[in-house]
Amino acid sequence: MTDWLLIIAALTLVSVAAALWRVASGPTTVDRMMGAQLVGTSGVAILILLAPTSRSGWAALDVAVVLALLAAFASIAFVKAVSRDGRGDPEEDA
Amino acid sequence: MTGLETSTIFAYCGAALIGIGIYGFLVRRHMIRRLIAFNVIGSGVFLLFGATGARQPDLGVDPVPQALIITGLVVALAATALVVALTVRYAHLTKRATLREDLPDEQGGS
Amino acid sequence: MIGPAFDLLLALIVIAVALAATLGRDNFGAVVFFIVYGSLLAVAWTRLGAVDVALAEAAIGAGLTGLLLVGALARLSRLEVFSPKPPGAGARALCALTAASVAAVVAYALTGLDPDGGGLTETVAADLDRSGVQNPVTAVLLNFRGYDTLLESIVLLVVLVGVWSLAQDRHWGGAPGLAQHARPDGVLATFARALPPIGLLIGVYVVWVGTSEPGGAFQGATILAAVWLLAAMAGLTDAPSVTRRSVRVIVIAGPALFLAIGTVGALAGTFLALPPDHAKRLIQVIEAGLTISIAATLALLVLGFPQRAPP
Amino acid sequence: MSLAALFTVVFTSAGLFFFIAGAVGMIRFPDMHSRLHALTKADNLGLGLIVIGVMPQVDRPVTALKLVFIWALALVASAVTAQLLARSAAPPDLCEDG
């Protein structure tokens, strides 16, 4: 079972790497910003798959909790910074 | 360290990251880019340090390097915040995010 | 066999992402790749079994650093800063050669390491009973090497003074950063109202389990700082003026408490030595104080120097 | 193979399928809003399936609760990101209350 979970985790990692091509090529800044959300979700998935195989046991799950909690923060900082006056939010601008 | 173990792989990965960070630090002129490169060097050192402390797989990572790395991560964040503040203030004053020494001659550098 | 294959793949992707973050042409893309890099390193630390470090890396690399750099780059591009061309091919080749030789020397040094070097793991394990906690990393941070942690908390204070010193005279006494606002019934404001209780719970949990399982004051404080910054970004709360006494007391309280307990230890024998019978209680008190101070300091550091005139 | 192991194999494979689908969408879709859709929907379904798949392997019930909690957090984070990023990139006349 450990091997199986590692294989799935490795393949998820490959799919992340492929999707990172979009972060590198853009073209828009929002396309690039998606990279943060991408590793947020996929990183959590990989950590969940690694937790049962980890030498430190299920404690690794706490890392996934932290990553999931903070996944949206960089995107929020981004949308605030690119809003009309640099400190608003996109819904006000609409 | 040789062989194909988790600790060996990440120790060499740390060595490569140090090299990449040094190259970026030397070549990049935008201060934020240089800051990122500096942080890559730092995390390469941390990874190397942590991985060499995990040479005996059954013992896990040595807690002393782990504690020092956690301290180092927080200090690196503080240093990053200081550089960001300096860069923003510098850009306010000069409209540049590049140090004067890094400017080519025709653009007013020394 | 699958384990090393996964590690090798992860290491290669980490290196590729680091290359993209340092060499990519687009500045904004570089910042995003650096956030990606932080998250992937958290996975690498988990694979190594260093969950304490993985927690710190996830909270700092994927959380606070992202907030800091995205905000900074946006501010700089708003100022329309001028960016120069990269150096010529000759200079770049020389830099590449320098960087590659440093990496090669470090890698060569690794080949000479004793493969069975155990380090201090057993030394720490032998004294763990007298440290008051079961997590060896917390034992090192707050008991065996308390000096480091005390000095680190003071370094954070010094950096805060440094950042604040950059304020213009007319802004001194104002609140740090810019006044934020958002649509009160919007997605962002709703998220920023719903998340802080959960974030507070997770932050306190990470500090609390730190005595027996991976976690601790630094990781918990980083989470708390990030969650407070979310509320500030949504305009739900605002940073207090940098001259307010309560701000000063909060950022100093943790290090002061640590120093006070250390001094009591000095009177009883050794500076910063915790008596084994009371070690657990004392570590919990120090961690609680440090968590509050570090969380406040980190949040203030990310906000930056005062940019508003005092009201 | 035990029933629990079979369950894990089936659900984690299904989860992986959606992660790959999300990555393909990220790369192939023609415009930014479709790509955002691929990222924030497919990946979350994939994560949910992986959470369900890992569930039989847990050591104690509270770990299973933690897994569900992580998924809920990731769902909320994705939903918020999708909304805000899409809004910040949308032309003003497309927003219904614009």
Coordinates of C-alpha atoms in Angstrom, one line a residue:
Chain A
M1 CA 0.0 0.0 0.0
T2 CA 2.9 2.3 0.8
D3 CA 4.3 1.8 -2.7
W4 CA 0.9 2.5 -4.3
L5 CA 0.4 5.8 -2.4
L6 CA 3.9 6.9 -3.4
I7 CA 3.2 6.1 -7.1
I8 CA 0.0 8.2 -7.0
A9 CA 1.8 11.0 -5.2
A10 CA 4.6 10.9 -7.8
L11 CA 2.1 11.0 -10.7
T12 CA 0.3 13.9 -9.0
L13 CA 3.7 15.7 -8.8
V14 CA 4.1 15.1 -12.5
S15 CA 0.8 16.7 -13.3
V16 CA 1.7 19.7 -11.1
A17 CA 5.0 20.0 -13.0
A18 CA 3.1 19.9 -16.3
A19 CA 0.6 22.6 -15.2
L20 CA 3.5 24.8 -14.0
W21 CA 4.2 25.3 -17.7
R22 CA 1.2 27.6 -17.8
V23 CA 2.6 29.6 -14.8
A24 CA 5.9 30.0 -16.8
S25 CA 4.3 30.9 -20.1
G26 CA 1.5 33.1 -18.9
P27 CA 0.3 35.1 -20.9
T28 CA -1.6 37.0 -18.3
T29 CA -0.5 37.7 -14.7
V30 CA -3.7 35.9 -13.5
D31 CA -2.4 32.8 -15.3
R32 CA 0.8 33.0 -13.4
M33 CA -1.0 33.6 -10.1
M34 CA -2.9 30.4 -10.6
G35 CA 0.4 28.6 -9.8
A36 CA 0.0 29.4 -6.1
Q37 CA -3.5 27.9 -6.0
L38 CA -2.2 24.9 -8.0
V39 CA 0.4 23.9 -5.5
G40 CA -2.0 24.7 -2.7
T41 CA -4.4 22.0 -3.8
S42 CA -2.0 19.5 -5.3
G43 CA 0.5 20.0 -2.5
V44 CA -2.2 19.2 0.0
A45 CA -3.1 16.1 -2.0
I46 CA 0.5 14.9 -2.1
L47 CA 1.0 15.5 1.6
I48 CA -2.2 13.5 2.3
L49 CA -0.9 10.6 0.2
L50 CA 2.5 10.8 1.9
A51 CA 1.1 10.9 5.5
P52 CA 0.4 7.2 5.8
T53 CA 3.9 6.4 4.3
S54 CA 5.7 9.0 6.4
R55 CA 8.3 8.0 8.9
S56 CA 6.8 10.5 11.3
G57 CA 3.3 9.0 10.9
W58 CA 0.1 11.0 10.6
A59 CA 1.8 14.2 12.0
A60 CA 2.5 15.0 8.4
L61 CA -1.2 15.8 8.0
D62 CA -0.7 19.0 10.0
V63 CA 1.5 20.3 7.2
A64 CA -1.4 19.7 4.8
V65 CA -3.7 21.6 7.2
V66 CA -1.4 24.6 7.2
L67 CA -1.0 24.5 3.4
A68 CA -4.7 24.3 2.9
L69 CA -5.4 27.2 5.3
L70 CA -2.9 29.5 3.7
A71 CA -3.4 28.4 0.0
A72 CA -5.6 31.4 -0.9
F73 CA -3.6 34.1 0.8
A74 CA -1.1 34.9 -2.0
S75 CA -4.0 35.2 -4.6
I76 CA -5.8 37.5 -2.2
A77 CA -2.7 39.7 -1.8
F78 CA -2.5 39.8 -5.6
V79 CA -6.1 40.8 -6.4
K80 CA -5.9 43.5 -3.7
A81 CA -2.6 44.8 -5.2
V82 CA -3.9 45.0 -8.8
S83 CA -7.2 46.6 -7.8
R84 CA -7.9 50.2 -8.8
D85 CA -6.1 52.0 -6.0
G86 CA -3.9 49.1 -4.9
R87 CA -5.6 48.5 -1.6
G88 CA -9.2 47.8 -2.7
D89 CA -10.9 44.6 -3.8
P90 CA -12.0 43.5 -7.3
E91 CA -15.7 43.4 -6.2
E92 CA -15.7 47.1 -5.3
D93 CA -14.3 47.9 -8.7
A94 CA -17.0 46.1 -10.6
Chain B
M1 CA 27.2 10.6 1.3
T2 CA 26.5 8.2 -1.6
G3 CA 23.7 5.9 -2.5
L4 CA 20.1 6.5 -3.4
E5 CA 18.5 7.5 -0.1
T6 CA 16.1 10.3 0.7
S7 CA 18.7 12.2 2.7
T8 CA 21.4 11.9 0.0
I9 CA 19.1 13.0 -2.8
F10 CA 18.0 16.1 -0.9
A11 CA 21.5 16.9 0.3
Y12 CA 22.7 17.1 -3.3
C13 CA 19.5 19.0 -4.2
G14 CA 20.5 21.5 -1.6
A15 CA 24.0 21.9 -3.1
A16 CA 22.4 22.5 -6.6
L17 CA 20.0 25.1 -5.1
I18 CA 23.0 27.0 -3.6
G19 CA 24.5 27.2 -7.0
I20 CA 21.3 28.4 -8.7
G21 CA 20.8 31.0 -6.0
I22 CA 24.3 32.3 -6.3
Y23 CA 23.9 32.6 -10.1
G24 CA 20.6 34.5 -9.7
F25 CA 22.1 36.7 -7.1
L26 CA 25.0 37.7 -9.3
V27 CA 23.1 38.1 -12.6
R28 CA 19.8 39.7 -11.4
R29 CA 19.6 43.5 -10.9
H30 CA 16.0 44.0 -9.8
M31 CA 16.2 44.0 -6.0
I32 CA 13.1 41.7 -5.5
R33 CA 14.7 39.2 -7.9
R34 CA 17.9 39.4 -6.0
L35 CA 16.0 38.8 -2.8
I36 CA 14.4 35.7 -4.2
A37 CA 17.8 34.4 -5.3
F38 CA 19.2 35.1 -1.9
N39 CA 16.3 33.1 -0.3
V40 CA 17.0 30.3 -2.7
I41 CA 20.6 30.2 -1.4
G42 CA 19.3 30.2 2.1
S43 CA 16.8 27.4 1.6
G44 CA 19.5 25.4 -0.2
V45 CA 21.7 25.7 2.8
F46 CA 18.8 24.6 5.1
L47 CA 18.0 21.6 2.9
L48 CA 21.7 20.6 2.9
F49 CA 22.0 21.0 6.6
G50 CA 18.8 19.1 7.4
A51 CA 19.5 16.3 4.9
T52 CA 23.0 15.7 6.3
G53 CA 21.4 15.5 9.7
A54 CA 19.2 12.6 8.5
R55 CA 22.0 10.2 7.4
Q56 CA 20.7 7.4 9.7
P57 CA 17.2 6.7 8.3
D58 CA 15.9 5.0 11.4
L59 CA 16.7 8.0 13.6
G60 CA 15.0 10.6 11.5
V61 CA 16.3 14.1 11.2
D62 CA 18.7 15.3 13.9
P63 CA 16.6 17.6 16.2
V64 CA 19.4 20.1 16.6
P65 CA 19.7 21.1 12.9
Q66 CA 15.9 21.0 12.8
A67 CA 15.7 23.6 15.6
L68 CA 18.4 25.7 14.0
I69 CA 16.6 25.6 10.6
I70 CA 13.3 26.7 12.1
T71 CA 15.2 29.6 13.8
G72 CA 16.9 30.4 10.4
L73 CA 13.6 30.3 8.5
V74 CA 12.0 32.9 10.8
V75 CA 15.1 35.1 10.7
A76 CA 15.2 34.8 6.9
L77 CA 11.6 36.0 6.8
A78 CA 12.5 39.0 8.9
A79 CA 15.5 39.8 6.7
T80 CA 13.2 39.5 3.6
A81 CA 10.8 41.9 5.2
L82 CA 13.6 44.4 5.9
V83 CA 14.9 44.2 2.3
V84 CA 11.4 44.7 0.9
A85 CA 10.9 47.8 3.1
L86 CA 14.3 49.2 2.0
T87 CA 13.5 48.5 -1.6
V88 CA 10.1 50.1 -1.5
R89 CA 11.5 53.2 0.2
Y90 CA 14.4 53.4 -2.2
A91 CA 12.0 53.1 -5.1
H92 CA 10.0 56.0 -3.7
L93 CA 13.1 58.2 -3.6
T94 CA 14.8 57.2 -6.8
K95 CA 12.1 55.5 -9.1
R96 CA 14.4 52.6 -9.3
A97 CA 14.5 49.1 -7.8
T98 CA 18.1 48.6 -8.8
L99 CA 21.2 49.7 -7.0
R100 CA 23.3 52.5 -8.6
E101 CA 26.3 50.3 -9.0
D102 CA 24.3 47.8 -11.1
L103 CA 23.3 50.4 -13.7
P104 CA 25.1 50.3 -17.1
D105 CA 27.2 53.4 -17.7
E106 CA 24.9 55.2 -20.2
Q107 CA 22.1 55.0 -17.6
G108 CA 23.8 57.2 -15.1
G109 CA 25.6 54.5 -13.1
S110 CA 29.2 54.7 -11.9
Chain C
M1 CA 12.6 1.6 -4.7
I2 CA 9.5 3.8 -5.3
G3 CA 10.5 6.0 -2.3
P4 CA 13.8 7.2 -3.8
A5 CA 12.2 7.6 -7.3
F6 CA 9.6 10.0 -5.7
D7 CA 12.4 11.9 -3.9
L8 CA 14.4 12.1 -7.1
L9 CA 11.4 13.5 -9.0
L10 CA 10.6 15.9 -6.3
A11 CA 14.3 17.1 -6.1
L12 CA 14.4 17.7 -9.9
I13 CA 11.1 19.6 -9.8
V14 CA 12.3 21.7 -6.9
I15 CA 15.5 22.5 -8.9
A16 CA 13.5 23.4 -12.0
V17 CA 11.2 25.6 -10.0
A18 CA 14.2 27.3 -8.4
L19 CA 15.6 27.9 -11.9
A20 CA 12.3 29.4 -13.0
A21 CA 12.3 31.7 -10.0
T22 CA 15.8 33.0 -10.5
L23 CA 16.1 32.9 -14.3
G24 CA 12.6 33.6 -15.6
R25 CA 12.2 36.9 -17.5
D26 CA 8.9 37.9 -15.9
N27 CA 9.3 39.4 -12.3
F28 CA 5.8 38.4 -11.3
G29 CA 6.2 34.9 -12.5
A30 CA 9.4 34.6 -10.5
V31 CA 7.5 35.6 -7.3
V32 CA 4.8 32.9 -8.0
F33 CA 7.5 30.3 -8.7
F34 CA 9.0 31.2 -5.3
I35 CA 5.7 30.5 -3.6
V36 CA 5.5 27.2 -5.5
Y37 CA 9.1 26.5 -4.4
G38 CA 8.2 27.1 -0.7
S39 CA 5.3 24.6 -0.9
L40 CA 7.3 22.0 -2.6
L41 CA 10.1 22.3 0.0
A42 CA 7.5 21.7 2.7
V43 CA 6.8 18.3 0.9
A44 CA 10.5 17.6 0.8
W45 CA 10.9 18.3 4.5
T46 CA 8.0 15.9 5.1
R47 CA 9.7 13.2 3.1
L48 CA 12.8 13.7 5.2
G49 CA 10.8 13.2 8.3
A50 CA 11.4 16.8 9.6
V51 CA 7.7 17.7 10.1
D52 CA 8.6 20.6 12.4
V53 CA 10.5 22.2 9.6
A54 CA 7.9 21.3 7.1
L55 CA 5.3 23.2 9.2
A56 CA 7.5 26.3 9.4
E57 CA 8.2 26.1 5.6
A58 CA 4.5 25.8 4.7
A59 CA 3.6 28.7 7.0
I60 CA 6.5 30.9 6.0
G61 CA 7.4 29.9 2.4
A62 CA 3.8 29.4 1.1
G63 CA 2.1 31.9 3.4
L64 CA 3.9 35.0 4.7
T65 CA 6.7 35.3 2.1
G66 CA 4.1 35.1 -0.7
L67 CA 2.0 37.9 0.8
L68 CA 5.2 40.0 1.3
L69 CA 6.6 39.6 -2.2
V70 CA 3.4 39.9 -4.1
G71 CA 2.5 43.1 -2.3
A72 CA 6.1 44.5 -2.8
L73 CA 6.2 43.8 -6.5
A74 CA 2.8 45.3 -7.1
R75 CA 3.8 48.5 -5.2
L76 CA 7.0 48.7 -7.2
S77 CA 5.3 48.3 -10.6
R78 CA 2.8 51.0 -9.5
L79 CA 5.7 53.3 -9.0
E80 CA 6.8 52.4 -12.6
V81 CA 10.3 51.7 -11.6
F82 CA 12.9 51.5 -14.3
S83 CA 14.5 48.1 -14.8
P84 CA 17.8 47.8 -16.5
K85 CA 18.9 45.1 -19.0
P86 CA 20.6 42.0 -17.7
P87 CA 24.4 41.9 -18.0
G88 CA 26.1 40.7 -21.2
A89 CA 26.8 37.0 -22.1
G90 CA 30.4 37.1 -21.0
A91 CA 29.5 38.3 -17.5
R92 CA 26.7 35.8 -17.3
A93 CA 29.1 33.0 -18.2
L94 CA 31.5 34.1 -15.5
C95 CA 28.7 34.2 -13.0
A96 CA 27.5 30.8 -14.0
L97 CA 31.0 29.4 -13.7
T98 CA 31.4 30.9 -10.2
A99 CA 28.0 29.5 -9.1
A100 CA 28.6 26.1 -10.6
S101 CA 32.0 25.8 -8.9
V102 CA 30.6 26.7 -5.5
A103 CA 27.8 24.1 -5.9
A104 CA 30.4 21.5 -7.1
V105 CA 32.7 22.1 -4.1
V106 CA 29.7 21.7 -1.7
A107 CA 28.6 18.5 -3.5
Y108 CA 32.2 17.2 -3.3
A109 CA 32.3 17.9 0.4
L110 CA 29.1 15.8 0.7
T111 CA 30.8 12.7 -0.8
G112 CA 33.3 12.8 2.0
L113 CA 30.8 12.7 4.9
D114 CA 30.7 9.7 7.1
P115 CA 27.5 7.8 6.0
D116 CA 26.8 6.7 9.6
G117 CA 27.3 10.0 11.3
G118 CA 24.6 10.1 13.9
G119 CA 24.9 13.7 14.9
L120 CA 23.3 14.7 18.2
T121 CA 20.1 12.7 17.9
E122 CA 21.1 10.3 20.6
T123 CA 22.5 13.0 22.9
V124 CA 19.1 14.8 22.7
A125 CA 17.2 11.6 23.2
A126 CA 19.2 10.8 26.3
D127 CA 18.3 14.1 28.0
L128 CA 14.8 14.4 26.7
D129 CA 13.3 13.2 30.0
R130 CA 14.8 16.2 31.8
S131 CA 13.7 18.8 29.2
G132 CA 10.0 18.7 30.2
V133 CA 8.7 18.0 26.6
Q134 CA 8.5 15.0 24.3
N135 CA 9.1 16.7 21.0
P136 CA 13.0 16.7 20.7
V137 CA 12.9 19.8 18.4
T138 CA 11.0 21.8 21.0
A139 CA 13.3 20.6 23.7
V140 CA 16.3 21.9 21.7
L141 CA 14.6 25.2 20.8
L142 CA 13.4 26.1 24.3
N143 CA 15.6 24.2 26.6
F144 CA 18.9 22.9 25.4
R145 CA 19.6 25.8 23.0
G146 CA 17.5 28.5 24.6
Y147 CA 20.1 31.1 23.8
D148 CA 19.4 30.8 20.0
T149 CA 15.7 31.2 20.5
L150 CA 16.1 34.1 22.9
L151 CA 18.5 35.9 20.5
E152 CA 16.2 35.2 17.6
S153 CA 13.2 36.8 19.2
I154 CA 15.4 39.8 19.9
V155 CA 16.6 39.9 16.3
L156 CA 13.0 40.1 15.2
L157 CA 12.6 43.2 17.4
V158 CA 15.7 44.8 15.9
V159 CA 14.4 44.2 12.4
L160 CA 11.1 45.7 13.3
V161 CA 12.9 48.8 14.6
G162 CA 14.9 48.8 11.3
V163 CA 11.7 48.6 9.2
W164 CA 9.9 51.3 11.2
S165 CA 13.0 53.6 10.9
L166 CA 12.3 53.9 7.2
A167 CA 9.2 55.9 7.7
Q168 CA 9.1 59.5 6.6
D169 CA 9.0 62.1 9.5
R170 CA 5.5 63.2 8.6
H171 CA 4.2 59.6 8.8
W172 CA 5.7 58.8 12.2
G173 CA 3.0 57.9 14.6
G174 CA 0.7 56.6 11.9
A175 CA -0.3 53.0 11.3
P176 CA 2.0 50.8 9.3
G177 CA 1.1 49.9 5.7
L178 CA -1.7 51.4 3.7
A179 CA -5.4 51.6 4.7
Q180 CA -7.2 48.6 3.1
H181 CA -10.8 48.4 2.1
A182 CA -13.1 45.8 0.5
R183 CA -16.8 45.4 -0.3
P184 CA -18.3 44.7 3.1
D185 CA -20.6 41.9 1.8
G186 CA -18.2 40.6 -0.8
V187 CA -16.4 37.2 -1.1
L188 CA -13.2 38.5 0.4
A189 CA -14.8 40.1 3.4
T190 CA -16.9 37.1 4.1
F191 CA -13.9 34.8 3.8
A192 CA -11.9 37.0 6.1
R193 CA -14.7 36.9 8.7
A194 CA -15.1 33.1 8.5
L195 CA -11.5 32.1 8.4
P196 CA -9.9 33.8 11.5
P197 CA -11.7 31.5 14.1
I198 CA -10.5 28.4 12.2
G199 CA -7.0 30.0 11.7
L200 CA -6.9 30.8 15.4
L201 CA -7.8 27.3 16.3
I202 CA -5.1 25.8 14.0
G203 CA -2.5 28.3 15.2
V204 CA -3.1 27.5 18.9
Y205 CA -3.3 23.8 18.1
V206 CA 0.1 23.9 16.4
V207 CA 1.6 25.6 19.4
W208 CA -0.1 23.3 21.9
V209 CA 0.9 20.0 20.3
G210 CA 4.5 21.4 20.0
T211 CA 5.4 19.9 23.3
S212 CA 4.8 16.3 22.3
E213 CA 4.4 16.3 18.5
P214 CA 5.7 18.4 15.6
G215 CA 4.7 22.0 16.0
G216 CA 5.7 24.9 18.2
A217 CA 5.7 28.6 18.9
F218 CA 7.3 29.8 15.6
Q219 CA 5.0 27.8 13.3
G220 CA 1.9 28.7 15.3
A221 CA 2.9 32.4 15.4
T222 CA 3.4 32.5 11.6
I223 CA -0.1 31.1 11.1
L224 CA -1.6 33.6 13.5
A225 CA 0.2 36.5 11.8
A226 CA -1.1 35.3 8.4
V227 CA -4.6 35.1 9.6
W228 CA -4.5 38.5 11.1
L229 CA -3.1 39.9 7.9
L230 CA -6.1 38.4 6.0
A231 CA -8.5 40.3 8.2
A232 CA -6.4 43.4 7.7
M233 CA -6.4 42.9 3.9
A234 CA -10.2 42.7 3.9
G235 CA -10.4 46.0 5.8
L236 CA -12.0 44.3 8.8
T237 CA -9.3 45.5 11.2
D238 CA -6.4 47.9 10.9
A239 CA -3.0 48.0 12.4
P240 CA -2.6 50.2 15.4
S241 CA -0.3 53.2 15.3
V242 CA 3.4 52.3 15.8
T243 CA 3.7 54.6 18.8
R244 CA 0.9 53.0 20.7
R245 CA 2.1 51.6 24.0
S246 CA 0.0 48.4 23.7
V247 CA 1.9 47.6 20.4
R248 CA 5.2 48.0 22.1
V249 CA 4.2 45.9 25.1
I250 CA 2.9 43.1 22.9
V251 CA 6.1 42.8 20.7
I252 CA 8.4 43.0 23.7
A253 CA 6.4 40.7 26.1
G254 CA 7.6 37.3 24.8
P255 CA 11.3 38.0 24.8
A256 CA 11.0 39.9 28.1
L257 CA 9.3 36.9 29.7
F258 CA 11.9 34.5 28.3
L259 CA 14.7 36.8 29.6
A260 CA 13.0 37.0 33.0
I261 CA 12.7 33.2 33.3
G262 CA 16.3 32.9 32.1
T263 CA 17.4 35.4 34.8
V264 CA 15.7 33.5 37.5
G265 CA 17.6 30.4 36.3
A266 CA 20.8 32.5 36.5
L267 CA 20.1 33.2 40.2
A268 CA 19.5 29.5 40.8
G269 CA 22.7 28.5 39.0
T270 CA 22.8 28.8 35.2
F271 CA 21.3 31.4 32.9
L272 CA 18.3 30.0 30.9
A273 CA 18.5 26.6 32.6
L274 CA 15.1 25.2 33.3
P275 CA 14.7 23.0 36.4
P276 CA 13.5 19.6 35.2
D277 CA 10.6 19.4 37.6
H278 CA 9.0 22.6 36.3
A279 CA 10.4 22.6 32.8
K280 CA 7.2 21.6 31.1
R281 CA 5.1 24.4 32.7
L282 CA 7.9 27.0 32.1
I283 CA 8.3 26.0 28.4
Q284 CA 4.5 26.3 28.0
V285 CA 4.6 29.8 29.5
I286 CA 7.5 30.9 27.4
E287 CA 6.0 29.5 24.3
A288 CA 2.7 31.3 24.9
G289 CA 4.5 34.6 25.4
L290 CA 6.7 34.1 22.4
T291 CA 3.8 33.1 20.2
I292 CA 1.9 36.3 20.8
S293 CA 5.0 38.5 20.4
I294 CA 6.3 36.7 17.3
A295 CA 2.9 36.7 15.6
A296 CA 2.5 40.5 16.2
T297 CA 6.1 41.2 15.1
L298 CA 5.8 39.2 11.9
A299 CA 2.5 40.7 11.0
L300 CA 3.9 44.2 11.5
L301 CA 7.0 43.3 9.5
V302 CA 4.9 42.3 6.5
L303 CA 2.8 45.5 6.7
G304 CA 6.0 47.5 6.6
F305 CA 6.8 51.0 7.7
P306 CA 4.2 53.7 8.5
Q307 CA 2.8 55.3 5.3
R308 CA -0.1 57.3 6.7
A309 CA 0.0 60.5 8.7
P310 CA -1.2 60.0 12.3
P311 CA -4.9 60.9 12.7
Chain D
M1 CA -5.9 -7.7 -1.9
S2 CA -8.1 -6.7 1.0
L3 CA -11.3 -4.7 0.5
A4 CA -9.8 -1.6 2.2
A5 CA -6.8 -1.7 -0.1
L6 CA -8.9 -2.1 -3.2
F7 CA -11.0 0.9 -2.1
T8 CA -7.9 3.0 -1.6
V9 CA -6.5 2.0 -5.0
V10 CA -9.8 2.8 -6.8
F11 CA -10.4 6.2 -5.2
T12 CA -6.8 7.5 -5.3
S13 CA -6.6 6.5 -9.0
A14 CA -9.9 8.4 -9.7
G15 CA -8.4 11.4 -7.7
L16 CA -5.2 11.2 -9.8
F17 CA -7.4 11.2 -13.0
F18 CA -8.9 14.5 -12.0
F19 CA -5.6 16.1 -11.2
I20 CA -4.3 15.1 -14.6
A21 CA -7.5 16.4 -16.2
G22 CA -7.0 19.7 -14.3
A23 CA -3.4 19.9 -15.6
V24 CA -4.5 19.2 -19.2
G25 CA -7.1 21.9 -18.8
M26 CA -4.5 24.4 -17.5
I27 CA -2.3 23.7 -20.5
R28 CA -4.8 23.4 -23.3
F29 CA -7.8 25.7 -22.6
P30 CA -7.8 28.8 -24.7
D31 CA -8.5 31.6 -22.3
M32 CA -7.7 32.5 -18.7
H33 CA -11.2 32.0 -17.3
S34 CA -11.5 28.5 -18.6
R35 CA -8.1 27.7 -17.2
L36 CA -9.1 29.0 -13.8
H37 CA -12.2 26.8 -14.0
A38 CA -10.1 23.7 -14.8
L39 CA -7.7 24.5 -11.9
T40 CA -10.2 25.3 -9.1
K41 CA -12.8 22.6 -10.0
A42 CA -11.1 19.5 -11.3
D43 CA -8.3 19.7 -8.7
N44 CA -10.7 19.9 -5.8
L45 CA -12.7 16.9 -7.0
G46 CA -9.4 15.1 -7.3
L47 CA -8.4 16.1 -3.7
G48 CA -11.8 14.9 -2.4
L49 CA -11.4 11.5 -4.1
I50 CA -7.9 11.2 -2.6
V51 CA -9.2 12.1 0.8
I52 CA -11.9 9.4 0.5
G53 CA -9.3 7.0 -0.8
V54 CA -6.8 7.5 2.0
M55 CA -9.7 7.2 4.6
P56 CA -9.4 3.4 5.1
Q57 CA -5.7 3.7 6.0
V58 CA -6.2 6.1 9.0
D59 CA -4.9 5.1 12.4
R60 CA -7.7 6.6 14.5
P61 CA -11.1 8.3 13.8
V62 CA -9.8 11.8 14.6
T63 CA -7.4 11.5 11.7
A64 CA -10.3 10.9 9.4
L65 CA -12.0 14.0 10.7
K66 CA -8.8 15.9 10.0
L67 CA -8.8 14.7 6.4
V68 CA -12.4 15.9 5.9
F69 CA -11.4 19.2 7.5
I70 CA -8.5 19.7 5.2
W71 CA -10.7 19.1 2.2
A72 CA -13.3 21.6 3.4
L73 CA -10.5 24.2 3.9
A74 CA -9.1 23.6 0.5
L75 CA -12.6 23.8 -1.1
V76 CA -13.2 27.2 0.6
A77 CA -9.7 28.5 -0.4
S78 CA -10.2 27.4 -4.0
A79 CA -13.7 28.9 -4.3
V80 CA -12.5 32.3 -2.9
T81 CA -9.4 32.3 -5.2
A82 CA -11.5 31.4 -8.2
Q83 CA -14.0 34.2 -7.5
L84 CA -11.4 36.9 -6.8
L85 CA -9.0 36.1 -9.6
A86 CA -11.9 35.8 -12.1
R87 CA -13.3 39.2 -11.0
S88 CA -10.0 40.9 -11.1
A89 CA -9.4 39.8 -14.7
A90 CA -13.0 40.3 -15.9
P91 CA -13.8 43.4 -18.0
P92 CA -16.1 45.6 -15.9
D93 CA -19.2 45.3 -18.2
L94 CA -19.3 41.5 -17.7
C95 CA -20.0 41.8 -13.9
E96 CA -23.7 41.6 -13.3
D97 CA -23.8 44.4 -10.8
G98 CA -21.3 46.6 -12.7

